[in-house]
Amino acid sequence: MSLKSSTNTAVNTYELIIEVGGEDFDKAVNTVYNKEKKDIQLKGFRKGKAPRKLVEKEFGENVFWENAINDLCNSEIPVAIEQEKLEIVDTPAVELVSASITDGVVLKVTCTTKPEITIENYKGILAEKPSEEVTDADVDAQLEQMQKRNARMISIDDRPAQLNDQVVIDFEGFQDGVAFEGGKAENFELGLGSHQFIPGFEDAIVGHNVGEEFDIDVTFPEDYGMESLAGKPATFKIKLHEITSQELPEFDDDFVKEISEFDTVDEYKADARTKLQVSMKNNSEAEFNNNVMQKVIDLVQGEIPECMFRQRVDRLVSDFEQRLKTQGMGLDMYLQYTGMDLDSFKETFKERAKDEVTLRLALEKIAELENVEVSDEEVDNYIKEIADANKVNVDMVKQFIGVENIRADLTVEKASNLVLENAVVQSPAEVPAE
């Protein structure tokens, strides 16, 4: 194999011209012949015994060329890429320029390479950090949640339906006096104010009493999923069977004893405040970190190959699909429920994928600029942590994740920590108005 030339033809793109001599090409063809001859039968020869020349005469001189050239691509292209020290981020595109047993093979290989981005001013980044203060209103909201969690439903028959009530209804929808498909149900449970139905439907039930029969006039949204109904008026005939409402328990000492290990409301509130303080502090730190990393993304200069974003989207979709499987649902079924096709579903991951790829490149560059290093001991300790957490041996972790991948991840983590340690909290008053 001879690497004839290596040319940087565009941003993040290299073109390699690889030549394989006639003798090496003939050897590759012969290798393919020897692998395939067991399945070849010619008249006058036992199966697998036909000479190569006669097979080529019968089926054409190039009968084995395609597989031979594929074998050469698999063996020679990685060597050329390694020789040029190219870090590729996509499968190379290969074009066969010429091929003959006499002159050999010439290949043109187009490689998309990892981008060389630049980043400055990543130390001292100003970013907003939400308040960690826990207010009395925050504590009261926690208490209200606990009341709602322990609420009981009571039947209502002495007043009309109100927002936040639960109702049981029969309904049937009509357009121009004709019932339409999918617009009918009996004994349907509906939360008023849940926005489960189209705008106007739930509000129109408010004010009606148990046993009433009445009509509701609504208009379907323009973007409604069924084209035959989208943007069109309809009338629903309703029969209201039942109204129920939440009854919240009194938040007193007896209630506290029932739901917790505490004896008084004051003790419960103090504990709730303590837990909220921990939660608010963690959430504030996490949001500050996210704000800093978004600033890092915005500092990146350089053209990133689109294929890197596509690959990240595919990975995110694959991860999502695996999570669905653990819940007993396939991706196809999920797409049916959400009314999306695969392309539109992938589109929902596009911005996230772009940010994740850009941030990774930024942190790798920062690690390079700051001479960040990860010791073998740090790698070994991290591998042991993963192995212990998943109850497997360290060799299995090394096999499935790879030592160098772990080293790369730890390097990026160190770069991230360096940026965060040097970041500066920006008070809300200092944030420029949009």
PDB file of C-alpha atoms in Angstrom, residues 33 37 40 42 50-61 63-64:
ATOM      1  CA  TYR A  33     -10.989 -16.864  -4.564  1.00  0.00           C
ATOM      2  CA  LYS A  37     -14.076 -21.518  -4.304  1.00  0.00           C
ATOM      3  CA  ILE A  40     -18.122 -22.766  -6.955  1.00  0.00           C
ATOM      4  CA  LEU A  42     -17.801 -25.693 -13.030  1.00  0.00           C
ATOM      5  CA  ALA A  50     -12.286 -25.190 -10.324  1.00  0.00           C
ATOM      6  CA  PRO A  51      -9.081 -23.215 -11.071  1.00  0.00           C
ATOM      7  CA  ARG A  52      -9.262 -19.447 -10.598  1.00  0.00           C
ATOM      8  CA  LYS A  53      -8.457 -18.686 -14.240  1.00  0.00           C
ATOM      9  CA  LEU A  54     -11.307 -20.832 -15.496  1.00  0.00           C
ATOM     10  CA  VAL A  55     -13.736 -19.305 -12.960  1.00  0.00           C
ATOM     11  CA  GLU A  56     -12.721 -15.833 -14.143  1.00  0.00           C
ATOM     12  CA  LYS A  57     -13.103 -16.894 -17.751  1.00  0.00           C
ATOM     13  CA  GLU A  58     -16.575 -18.248 -17.023  1.00  0.00           C
ATOM     14  CA  PHE A  59     -17.884 -15.402 -14.833  1.00  0.00           C
ATOM     15  CA  GLY A  60     -15.673 -12.488 -15.831  1.00  0.00           C
ATOM     16  CA  GLU A  61     -12.184 -11.346 -14.879  1.00  0.00           C
ATOM     17  CA  VAL A  63     -15.734 -11.725 -10.430  1.00  0.00           C
ATOM     18  CA  PHE A  64     -13.700 -11.521  -7.188  1.00  0.00           C
TER      19      PHE A  64
END
